[in-house]
Structures are given as structure tokens and as C-alpha cells.
Amino acid sequence: MDKRTKKNTKYTYDPSLIKALVEKYGYTPSYIRKCLNLNSNSITADTIKADYKELEKKLKDILLNFNNKA
């Protein structure tokens, strides 16, 4: 019998944004994801969350503008 696996889609983050935050802060991708998942409560985690939201918004705006021009 085949056991179906279900991918956790609740917390999916853009890998390119995670990579950018890793380069900026020098932390591991695992720590960055933990900060975004609200598992870490610190000033650094709050800064990382804010930067991720800002990057995500800018990326979404760029993609929207690109699609509207075509």
C-alpha cells in the first residue's frame, strides 16, 4: 500500500528571500526560518521578520508591474 505524504504548506517561504537574509545577517537558513515561524522571540528575530515582509512586498510589486506591462 502506498502511504501518501502531505507537504506542509502552512509555512512556505521564498528561498531567494531566505538566501538574501542569510547573506545579510550571516545566520543559517534554519535560524532565519525559525525567526519567521515565530519560534524565536528576540530583537534580531523581529528585525528579520520585518525585512522579510519588506522584501516580499517589493518582490510582489515588481512582479505585478512586470505582468501589467506585458
mmCIF file of C-alpha atoms in Angstrom:
data_model
loop_
_atom_site.group_PDB
_atom_site.id
_atom_site.type_symbol
_atom_site.label_atom_id
_atom_site.label_comp_id
_atom_site.label_asym_id
_atom_site.label_seq_id
_atom_site.Cartn_x
_atom_site.Cartn_y
_atom_site.Cartn_z
ATOM 1 C CA MET A 1 0.000 0.000 0.000
ATOM 2 C CA ASP A 2 1.105 3.489 -0.775
ATOM 3 C CA LYS A 3 1.237 5.887 2.091
ATOM 4 C CA ARG A 4 0.627 9.379 0.822
ATOM 5 C CA THR A 5 2.724 12.136 2.270
ATOM 6 C CA LYS A 6 1.393 15.597 2.759
ATOM 7 C CA LYS A 7 3.709 18.541 2.299
ATOM 8 C CA ASN A 8 3.488 21.201 4.959
ATOM 9 C CA THR A 9 2.211 24.200 3.038
ATOM 10 C CA LYS A 10 1.365 26.293 6.067
ATOM 11 C CA TYR A 11 4.794 27.886 6.337
ATOM 12 C CA THR A 12 6.421 28.195 2.964
ATOM 13 C CA TYR A 13 8.895 30.950 2.386
ATOM 14 C CA ASP A 14 10.549 32.145 -0.790
ATOM 15 C CA PRO A 15 14.010 30.523 -0.928
ATOM 16 C CA SER A 16 15.545 33.519 -2.691
ATOM 17 C CA LEU A 17 14.413 35.819 0.109
ATOM 18 C CA ILE A 18 15.727 33.395 2.738
ATOM 19 C CA LYS A 19 19.075 33.337 0.908
ATOM 20 C CA ALA A 20 19.181 37.150 0.809
ATOM 21 C CA LEU A 21 18.552 37.319 4.557
ATOM 22 C CA VAL A 22 21.240 34.697 5.197
ATOM 23 C CA GLU A 23 23.729 36.810 3.247
ATOM 24 C CA LYS A 24 22.684 39.993 5.049
ATOM 25 C CA TYR A 25 22.703 38.668 8.606
ATOM 26 C CA GLY A 26 25.114 35.727 8.379
ATOM 27 C CA TYR A 27 22.788 33.295 10.162
ATOM 28 C CA THR A 28 21.833 29.841 8.960
ATOM 29 C CA PRO A 29 18.730 29.351 6.799
ATOM 30 C CA SER A 30 17.282 27.220 9.586
ATOM 31 C CA TYR A 31 17.560 30.092 12.078
ATOM 32 C CA ILE A 32 16.026 32.541 9.592
ATOM 33 C CA ARG A 33 13.042 30.202 9.096
ATOM 34 C CA LYS A 34 12.678 29.781 12.872
ATOM 35 C CA CYS A 35 12.551 33.555 13.240
ATOM 36 C CA LEU A 36 9.868 33.747 10.574
ATOM 37 C CA ASN A 37 7.871 30.895 12.164
ATOM 38 C CA LEU A 38 7.630 32.842 15.427
ATOM 39 C CA ASN A 39 9.760 30.227 17.218
ATOM 40 C CA SER A 40 12.303 32.837 18.208
ATOM 41 C CA ASN A 41 11.456 35.942 20.205
ATOM 42 C CA SER A 42 14.280 38.451 20.085
ATOM 43 C CA ILE A 43 15.097 41.826 18.636
ATOM 44 C CA THR A 44 17.032 40.154 15.829
ATOM 45 C CA ALA A 45 14.074 37.897 15.014
ATOM 46 C CA ASP A 46 11.774 40.910 14.846
ATOM 47 C CA THR A 47 14.206 42.672 12.509
ATOM 48 C CA ILE A 48 14.442 39.592 10.285
ATOM 49 C CA LYS A 49 10.633 39.313 10.148
ATOM 50 C CA ALA A 50 10.310 42.971 9.187
ATOM 51 C CA ASP A 51 12.997 42.662 6.494
ATOM 52 C CA TYR A 52 11.361 39.539 5.061
ATOM 53 C CA LYS A 53 7.972 41.258 4.849
ATOM 54 C CA GLU A 54 9.558 44.288 3.174
ATOM 55 C CA LEU A 55 11.431 42.118 0.646
ATOM 56 C CA GLU A 56 8.312 40.074 -0.044
ATOM 57 C CA LYS A 57 6.264 43.210 -0.678
ATOM 58 C CA LYS A 58 8.899 44.665 -3.020
ATOM 59 C CA LEU A 59 9.148 41.398 -4.948
ATOM 60 C CA LYS A 60 5.373 41.181 -5.274
ATOM 61 C CA ASP A 61 5.211 44.789 -6.538
ATOM 62 C CA ILE A 62 7.961 44.157 -9.091
ATOM 63 C CA LEU A 63 6.213 41.057 -10.400
ATOM 64 C CA LEU A 64 2.873 42.883 -10.570
ATOM 65 C CA ASN A 65 4.405 45.770 -12.513
ATOM 66 C CA PHE A 66 6.158 43.360 -14.857
ATOM 67 C CA ASN A 67 2.932 41.472 -15.565
ATOM 68 C CA ASN A 68 0.972 44.678 -16.153
ATOM 69 C CA LYS A 69 3.484 45.915 -18.751
ATOM 70 C CA ALA A 70 3.236 42.772 -20.861
#
